[in-house]
Amino acid sequence: MSQKRVNKVVLAYSGGLDTSIILKWLQTTYGCEVVTFTADLGQGEELEPARKKAQLLGIKDENIFIEDLREEFVRDYVFPMFRANAQYEGLYLLGTSIARPLIAKKQIEIAERLGADAVSHGATGKGNDQVRFELSYYALKPDVTVIAPWREWDLRSREQLIAFAEQHQIPIAKDKRGEAPFSIDANLLHCSSEGKVLEDPAAEVPDYVFSRTVSPEEAPDRPTTITIGFERGDAVSIDGEAMSPATILTRLNALGRENGIGRLDLVENRFVGMKSRGMYETPGGTILLLAHRAIESITLDRGAAHLKDELMPRYAELIYNGFWFSPERELLQGLIDKSQDFVTGEVRLKLYKGAAHIVGRTSPYSLYDQDLVTFEEGAVAYDHRDAAGFIKLNALRLRTLAQRKRKMGL
Amino acid sequence: MSQKRVNKVVLAYSGGLDTSIILKWLQTTYGCEVVTFTADLGQGEELEPARKKAQLLGIKDENIFIEDLREEFVRDYVFPMFRANAQYEGLYLLGTSIARPLIAKKQIEIAERLGADAVSHGATGKGNDQVRFELSYYALKPDVTVIAPWREWDLRSREQLIAFAEQHQIPIAKDKRGEAPFSIDANLLHCSSEGKVLEDPAAEVPDYVFSRTVSPEEAPDRPTTITIGFERGDAVSIDGEAMSPATILTRLNALGRENGIGRLDLVENRFVGMKSRGMYETPGGTILLLAHRAIESITLDRGAAHLKDELMPRYAELIYNGFWFSPERELLQGLIDKSQDFVTGEVRLKLYKGAAHIVGRTSPYSLYDQDLVTFEEGAVAYDHRDAAGFIKLNALRLRTLAQRKRKMGL
Amino acid sequence: MSQKRVNKVVLAYSGGLDTSIILKWLQTTYGCEVVTFTADLGQGEELEPARKKAQLLGIKDENIFIEDLREEFVRDYVFPMFRANAQYEGLYLLGTSIARPLIAKKQIEIAERLGADAVSHGATGKGNDQVRFELSYYALKPDVTVIAPWREWDLRSREQLIAFAEQHQIPIAKDKRGEAPFSIDANLLHCSSEGKVLEDPAAEVPDYVFSRTVSPEEAPDRPTTITIGFERGDAVSIDGEAMSPATILTRLNALGRENGIGRLDLVENRFVGMKSRGMYETPGGTILLLAHRAIESITLDRGAAHLKDELMPRYAELIYNGFWFSPERELLQGLIDKSQDFVTGEVRLKLYKGAAHIVGRTSPYSLYDQDLVTFEEGAVAYDHRDAAGFIKLNALRLRTLAQRKRKMGL
Amino acid sequence: MSQKRVNKVVLAYSGGLDTSIILKWLQTTYGCEVVTFTADLGQGEELEPARKKAQLLGIKDENIFIEDLREEFVRDYVFPMFRANAQYEGLYLLGTSIARPLIAKKQIEIAERLGADAVSHGATGKGNDQVRFELSYYALKPDVTVIAPWREWDLRSREQLIAFAEQHQIPIAKDKRGEAPFSIDANLLHCSSEGKVLEDPAAEVPDYVFSRTVSPEEAPDRPTTITIGFERGDAVSIDGEAMSPATILTRLNALGRENGIGRLDLVENRFVGMKSRGMYETPGGTILLLAHRAIESITLDRGAAHLKDELMPRYAELIYNGFWFSPERELLQGLIDKSQDFVTGEVRLKLYKGAAHIVGRTSPYSLYDQDLVTFEEGAVAYDHRDAAGFIKLNALRLRTLAQRKRKMGL
């Protein structure tokens, strides 16, 4: 593959060994200026070491960008997605998928500001993340040059990578010399693990893989009860205390962690065509999804709720596949956001040894009308004789069909 | 409402007080012969008392029908539904909904055999069950007369019902004199409770409501590990032991019960238009759904899996609304059943204090190909350079859109 | 059915014999004050005679409401619907369905203003219109009393209706004494005919049924070419001349009429459960739909376009079934409206003997990029080698499936 | 791109200049044995010249395969697709898309028989056809090597192609020296034209582009009336005369051609990401679609019909994108086929100057029940009082919503 000429590239830089190798490889291969972008999305790592590492690798101070994106991440990406009750393939809460568009957006913003003509990321050539990064890049800056080192270079093994690092004086932590037993992606919403020891879908995930949750067995012997407050579909408080989006998710993560909630062992279908097995820990998100469904259950009309349910698999697939910045995702988002106008109220949950359970829900906008359910005359009268006509007309076409069958002797 | 003349009516008869009152009311109001049909769907009650009760109320022996439908119920109703991973409004496993069509079908079969011109049921005028029963009746016997006593009679209170019972010498158990604190529907798939003490959706469900599961807190302190075998989408064995459908569900229910699995506190949208709050216990079904998704995850192609996921909400809604015997449910069922040709293999799960967790899955038909996921050359080669073209063409329309925006100065 | 007490009722009044009978029947049966509402929706009839008729029947001047709704009808109902390319059952342009919610809304507005507690309409008990009227009434004024005379009275034949009219001094036009050979509904969007002579779906529609179009055979022997301008999805001009919504539709109707365009002979499925056969004439709408699709074809992204196409059947069904004022219709409308931001430009069409044909389309926002289609280097470069990777990854899961088949010896 | 070693390649060979150049290029580039496959899909060309041409280019007789696939094409591809009423982007009848899987399948069958390890086609690198061919190849023979000359060679212009042809003694028809004004794909279902003179979507298609239809203006001045018989969703007769699938389509093509029916000027969204403008002529197919919808309208239940309508856009997209041999297309096909069990009967149409019009339809399985529509007592009684209850319960949730609004002061 012939290389395009590139002047300046904005690299999604974690400060770790792999993206440090990429940094150096970009410099040596493209002979271009490298700009590093390091984001705090709640992955739980210090960012300052990334600055030092970048400096050490020769990046000028004005080319080092470090940003705390936690609030933006939860407010503008995680929460909008949870308004949809999005679950990919019925179960996955899309923790990795939802972070990529934001990182890509920030890279493009920096590229525009600095006049950089290229962007680069550390995602491998077999995964979904390369797609998510690059679709976002292209959607935001159609003429950008994308450099995907893992697809381009000829470093074919861990040994070659280490050799390249040594050759370029990249510091190598002791535990990074060998191959990691699995690879990790983490942010405020979740931590995912995949590869190596997880590759046999028949084999149980070893204990040391988990980092965000205690095991259900080790969780407390007594349930924890909490109340989550919602406004227009978003969580806004816990136990009556108002909090920012990132603070709420952080707090729910802590609650989930302690109670062993949010582990998911999944074989999923990647956009690039193969199946893969992952272990996800989404402690706060797992609680949040359940609570969000509960507050919707009393505030959302059936028509709106069912429409949302039918559109959800497609919406989740769009995010999983990397189409966050696409017209169809944005159109669906508009519909979903609009549906949340009255999704306001409180949900009480019990957290206990690996699961969350709904205990109660209230809302000033509740559509649950006790008078309708009981026999007493309600504000909107329900006349049970109406049910006869309702059933008769719903049955009409079925009766006509049955008559046809009969006529045909079937 | 003027009453139609009726000669013989087949009543879905439980042997309980309410359907006994109905029985008598049918005799006195319509002056017709009453045929009772009592089914064992795994509700956990003896059937012979129902026979005695019917005899006592003057039903001739040849007009008393009692049938054990447990195997048919699980094989032809529950399992087909689970092939679809059906959940109404994202959560409800449709335990009540799925039982009605079978009871209705049996009533109609008896009606055809005996030349009865009417059928009757004990469902109230505010619920979904009346719809499910009656749509099924009409779909199977378009000229049948349906008698829904709860919509027709003028017994307006518990007191009037009791008075009617006393007046007609219907035996009344002591604890049936007062109003029940909640109403129950039970079968092999689940037990549902609703009404009265459950009506406030903000109030926690009292402990005494649960009958099918121990509370998670009371469940054993150590996980139980089981292996469920599947063939073409249906569970066929537990821990290697082959079992009939009903036996498997019974066993899974026991496992779920002990481990506190399958409780669901839900506010749902009824077909007749209002919201209602129910407490469901579906111990075996909850485990089964999770296991079925897991075996599908390695045996089902993405295209088939996502199609199923997108159709599921609608399929679930059809069952919930009572359209089991409708062309659209049958067409969807055909599609779902066909998708299960290779959904065969084993799933290992851990059951622990209120939740089930997937631990591993294997299949002779697995589409999970480790060679594709790892870097080694697989049987079907994955060339990571292909990803570049894949992304580029997927991005093309997004880039065109971005160019339009740019051109427009947006 | 016991009658509710009613003080004042707002009747959708056409001035014709049937609604005059209803007017009188309401007065005599309910003993209530009747308010008449007569709307010009472009049905092609004078409205002043309706005023005279109402006066003659004893309605006070302040209780007679006549309104020209043509602009509101096209702008707020017809055009929004056409943004969705809505066709019920693949063909029907929903001309009757879309008019009902507007009439209902006006009735309710008058009822609120006058403190009327009831509304009434002249739709029969077998059709869809009763549903459309009444769902709209209830959605806008939940406590309203709805009087549907055709379902309530005991006038069972034409003779009885005429007798009632004579008895109450309602003037009867000569040609109204007998039964009409078919019934008509007309507004600016369409004219529908059904019943009697149209009831045999095997028999050709007689010529005298058509009122809005010449037959294709009688249309001019030379095509008419026109250009329709669109802004944000709505037609705004014809042949460069800017016009109001109603004026445009009126003009398109004239063009369609002359060229024999827009006849549709259809058997459709009513919401109330049976099939019915209708003859629709939608001259302008037929042209408009085609033109709208054409302007979308160059301005709408594939993702947005396909999403719209998949949602359309459901959206059309909602309107057909009378759910215009429902959350799900409104949510879909929001999505559809948003999609039209760039649906601006011009479409040229040829009208000729019963059909319209697209001849060309242009837009300042066109996404059609000739550079992408031809071999030259485009603004967004298309590298045909990318196609290889695109295909390979799209094929990956299919190859995996094929390998499984092979392994299984299938 | 490094070339794979190939022993024997099966080429989709038309006998024209382009595929002859490909043939020679395969020989010279891959040094492999070339097998030619030429199919009669009703494109309207003699096949024997292709044999001679292949021989001339040095292909051994046993490596030349010529097959008349017209019946198989219509029976197993066109008709199944028409059962779904498939239209891509609302209008396109998929004439090109549906032919590719069959050609690919035949190539793979020959490859398996002859032990060939590769297949090749003449589709360019910018179109959909390469995708359709190759997805089919891979789905049927996962280890096949696919050679797409247009993506691989460095012949970059018409001049270079001609030079290559001359250099290799490939005969060049005079009119093939220059660039064609547009490119054509034809088979029994349709003829499509695109490129060059058609590239400006604002410019009218020149008359000389059309080859399958007379212009509506030139069509006869009197309508032609025909009757199409259907059995289980497929056309089986015209005017009472039973015919094979290919014969019927041929006959409908002739009828459509004479009457100027089936022209479509469309800008569509290609799977590979850009828009393109095509002119399609589908004379018989256009008539067939209309007739099929008409016979369905009286034989298909609403539930089945609406389900089909909602699934159609996706089904059409699958075929357009080349996923004929995919589990999801096959699952949808199964559903669609099953729905056609009673789609049997006759449809009468008028063909006139560019359009077809339904005149009548009959079926022994008709669900259209005149008794239900008229006021007389039908076999399945319709009681118009039932409508009241039907509406009331459908309105219930809307009324609850309206009450919430009122309570909120909205």
PDB file of C-alpha atoms in Angstrom, chain A residues 75-191:
ATOM      1  CA  ARG A  75     -24.055  13.604  29.239  1.00  0.00           C
ATOM      2  CA  ASP A  76     -23.860  13.556  25.456  1.00  0.00           C
ATOM      3  CA  TYR A  77     -23.173   9.917  24.653  1.00  0.00           C
ATOM      4  CA  VAL A  78     -23.994   7.497  27.459  1.00  0.00           C
ATOM      5  CA  PHE A  79     -27.224   9.094  28.628  1.00  0.00           C
ATOM      6  CA  PRO A  80     -28.711   9.626  25.148  1.00  0.00           C
ATOM      7  CA  MET A  81     -27.999   5.968  24.441  1.00  0.00           C
ATOM      8  CA  PHE A  82     -29.632   4.846  27.674  1.00  0.00           C
ATOM      9  CA  ARG A  83     -32.735   6.804  26.754  1.00  0.00           C
ATOM     10  CA  ALA A  84     -33.146   4.154  24.069  1.00  0.00           C
ATOM     11  CA  ASN A  85     -32.613   1.200  26.424  1.00  0.00           C
ATOM     12  CA  ALA A  86     -30.011   0.133  23.897  1.00  0.00           C
ATOM     13  CA  GLN A  87     -28.683  -3.393  24.117  1.00  0.00           C
ATOM     14  CA  TYR A  88     -26.795  -4.964  21.257  1.00  0.00           C
ATOM     15  CA  GLU A  89     -27.862  -8.525  20.591  1.00  0.00           C
ATOM     16  CA  GLY A  90     -30.225  -8.343  23.514  1.00  0.00           C
ATOM     17  CA  LEU A  91     -27.563  -7.988  26.170  1.00  0.00           C
ATOM     18  CA  TYR A  92     -24.517  -5.836  25.491  1.00  0.00           C
ATOM     19  CA  LEU A  93     -24.643  -2.302  26.871  1.00  0.00           C
ATOM     20  CA  LEU A  94     -22.274  -0.913  24.212  1.00  0.00           C
ATOM     21  CA  GLY A  95     -19.697   0.404  26.636  1.00  0.00           C
ATOM     22  CA  THR A  96     -16.827   0.396  24.163  1.00  0.00           C
ATOM     23  CA  SER A  97     -18.861   1.400  21.135  1.00  0.00           C
ATOM     24  CA  ILE A  98     -20.192   4.569  22.692  1.00  0.00           C
ATOM     25  CA  ALA A  99     -16.781   5.955  23.630  1.00  0.00           C
ATOM     26  CA  ARG A 100     -15.201   5.871  20.183  1.00  0.00           C
ATOM     27  CA  PRO A 101     -17.208   8.625  18.478  1.00  0.00           C
ATOM     28  CA  LEU A 102     -16.330  11.097  21.216  1.00  0.00           C
ATOM     29  CA  ILE A 103     -12.608  10.412  21.011  1.00  0.00           C
ATOM     30  CA  ALA A 104     -12.767  10.651  17.231  1.00  0.00           C
ATOM     31  CA  LYS A 105     -14.666  13.920  17.432  1.00  0.00           C
ATOM     32  CA  LYS A 106     -12.065  15.445  19.710  1.00  0.00           C
ATOM     33  CA  GLN A 107      -9.237  14.309  17.437  1.00  0.00           C
ATOM     34  CA  ILE A 108     -10.937  15.927  14.476  1.00  0.00           C
ATOM     35  CA  GLU A 109     -11.515  19.136  16.394  1.00  0.00           C
ATOM     36  CA  ILE A 110      -7.819  19.298  17.237  1.00  0.00           C
ATOM     37  CA  ALA A 111      -6.917  18.455  13.647  1.00  0.00           C
ATOM     38  CA  GLU A 112      -9.083  21.307  12.394  1.00  0.00           C
ATOM     39  CA  ARG A 113      -7.611  23.714  14.904  1.00  0.00           C
ATOM     40  CA  LEU A 114      -4.018  22.755  14.174  1.00  0.00           C
ATOM     41  CA  GLY A 115      -4.403  22.233  10.460  1.00  0.00           C
ATOM     42  CA  ALA A 116      -3.497  18.579  10.751  1.00  0.00           C
ATOM     43  CA  ASP A 117      -4.346  16.488   7.704  1.00  0.00           C
ATOM     44  CA  ALA A 118      -4.386  13.071   9.323  1.00  0.00           C
ATOM     45  CA  VAL A 119      -5.605  11.145  12.331  1.00  0.00           C
ATOM     46  CA  SER A 120      -4.533   7.825  13.749  1.00  0.00           C
ATOM     47  CA  HIS A 121      -5.687   5.316  16.337  1.00  0.00           C
ATOM     48  CA  GLY A 122      -4.448   2.165  18.007  1.00  0.00           C
ATOM     49  CA  ALA A 123      -7.300  -0.180  17.139  1.00  0.00           C
ATOM     50  CA  THR A 124      -6.416  -3.476  15.513  1.00  0.00           C
ATOM     51  CA  GLY A 125      -7.462  -4.670  12.080  1.00  0.00           C
ATOM     52  CA  LYS A 126      -9.831  -7.339  13.314  1.00  0.00           C
ATOM     53  CA  GLY A 127     -12.044  -5.413  15.607  1.00  0.00           C
ATOM     54  CA  ASN A 128     -14.971  -3.060  15.562  1.00  0.00           C
ATOM     55  CA  ASP A 129     -13.110  -0.105  17.011  1.00  0.00           C
ATOM     56  CA  GLN A 130     -11.220   0.698  13.845  1.00  0.00           C
ATOM     57  CA  VAL A 131     -14.585   1.018  12.123  1.00  0.00           C
ATOM     58  CA  ARG A 132     -16.040   3.188  14.853  1.00  0.00           C
ATOM     59  CA  PHE A 133     -13.045   5.527  14.894  1.00  0.00           C
ATOM     60  CA  GLU A 134     -12.788   5.845  11.157  1.00  0.00           C
ATOM     61  CA  LEU A 135     -16.464   6.215  10.290  1.00  0.00           C
ATOM     62  CA  SER A 136     -16.529   9.026  12.825  1.00  0.00           C
ATOM     63  CA  TYR A 137     -13.407  10.647  11.379  1.00  0.00           C
ATOM     64  CA  TYR A 138     -14.763  10.541   7.849  1.00  0.00           C
ATOM     65  CA  ALA A 139     -18.205  11.762   8.864  1.00  0.00           C
ATOM     66  CA  LEU A 140     -16.701  14.805  10.560  1.00  0.00           C
ATOM     67  CA  LYS A 141     -13.850  15.606   8.174  1.00  0.00           C
ATOM     68  CA  PRO A 142     -14.417  13.961   4.825  1.00  0.00           C
ATOM     69  CA  ASP A 143     -10.980  14.761   3.427  1.00  0.00           C
ATOM     70  CA  VAL A 144      -8.991  13.506   6.385  1.00  0.00           C
ATOM     71  CA  THR A 145      -6.271  10.916   5.943  1.00  0.00           C
ATOM     72  CA  VAL A 146      -6.703   8.007   8.307  1.00  0.00           C
ATOM     73  CA  ILE A 147      -3.689   6.042   9.428  1.00  0.00           C
ATOM     74  CA  ALA A 148      -4.406   2.677  10.991  1.00  0.00           C
ATOM     75  CA  PRO A 149      -0.972   1.382  11.976  1.00  0.00           C
ATOM     76  CA  TRP A 150      -2.143  -2.092  12.925  1.00  0.00           C
ATOM     77  CA  ARG A 151      -3.377  -2.589   9.386  1.00  0.00           C
ATOM     78  CA  GLU A 152      -0.352  -1.019   7.759  1.00  0.00           C
ATOM     79  CA  TRP A 153       2.826  -1.948   9.488  1.00  0.00           C
ATOM     80  CA  ASP A 154       4.656  -5.214   9.181  1.00  0.00           C
ATOM     81  CA  LEU A 155       5.112  -5.778  12.866  1.00  0.00           C
ATOM     82  CA  ARG A 156       3.604  -9.224  12.999  1.00  0.00           C
ATOM     83  CA  SER A 157       4.208 -10.430  16.541  1.00  0.00           C
ATOM     84  CA  ARG A 158       4.696  -9.278  20.104  1.00  0.00           C
ATOM     85  CA  GLU A 159       8.428  -9.891  19.677  1.00  0.00           C
ATOM     86  CA  GLN A 160       8.642  -7.568  16.712  1.00  0.00           C
ATOM     87  CA  LEU A 161       6.723  -4.887  18.569  1.00  0.00           C
ATOM     88  CA  ILE A 162       9.054  -5.136  21.564  1.00  0.00           C
ATOM     89  CA  ALA A 163      12.057  -5.065  19.262  1.00  0.00           C
ATOM     90  CA  PHE A 164      10.730  -1.943  17.569  1.00  0.00           C
ATOM     91  CA  ALA A 165      10.175  -0.339  20.974  1.00  0.00           C
ATOM     92  CA  GLU A 166      13.679  -1.184  22.152  1.00  0.00           C
ATOM     93  CA  GLN A 167      15.158   0.066  18.938  1.00  0.00           C
ATOM     94  CA  HIS A 168      13.440   3.421  19.474  1.00  0.00           C
ATOM     95  CA  GLN A 169      14.125   3.786  23.183  1.00  0.00           C
ATOM     96  CA  ILE A 170      10.519   3.422  24.163  1.00  0.00           C
ATOM     97  CA  PRO A 171      10.369   2.481  27.841  1.00  0.00           C
ATOM     98  CA  ILE A 172       8.840  -0.919  28.373  1.00  0.00           C
ATOM     99  CA  ALA A 173       7.234  -1.839  31.672  1.00  0.00           C
ATOM    100  CA  LYS A 174       8.273  -5.253  32.848  1.00  0.00           C
ATOM    101  CA  ASP A 175       4.843  -6.764  32.651  1.00  0.00           C
ATOM    102  CA  LYS A 176       4.364  -5.556  29.087  1.00  0.00           C
ATOM    103  CA  ARG A 177       7.150  -7.653  27.567  1.00  0.00           C
ATOM    104  CA  GLY A 178       5.102 -10.769  27.288  1.00  0.00           C
ATOM    105  CA  GLU A 179       1.765 -11.007  25.613  1.00  0.00           C
ATOM    106  CA  ALA A 180      -1.107  -9.882  27.821  1.00  0.00           C
ATOM    107  CA  PRO A 181      -3.479 -12.719  28.762  1.00  0.00           C
ATOM    108  CA  PHE A 182      -6.356 -10.601  27.484  1.00  0.00           C
ATOM    109  CA  SER A 183      -6.913  -7.090  26.235  1.00  0.00           C
ATOM    110  CA  ILE A 184      -8.896  -4.441  28.022  1.00  0.00           C
ATOM    111  CA  ASP A 185     -10.939  -1.390  27.163  1.00  0.00           C
ATOM    112  CA  ALA A 186     -12.239   0.739  29.975  1.00  0.00           C
ATOM    113  CA  ASN A 187     -14.194   3.906  30.502  1.00  0.00           C
ATOM    114  CA  LEU A 188     -16.715   5.293  32.905  1.00  0.00           C
ATOM    115  CA  LEU A 189     -19.444   3.081  31.507  1.00  0.00           C
ATOM    116  CA  HIS A 190     -17.690  -0.230  31.436  1.00  0.00           C
ATOM    117  CA  CYS A 191     -14.627  -2.369  31.257  1.00  0.00           C
TER     118      CYS A 191
END
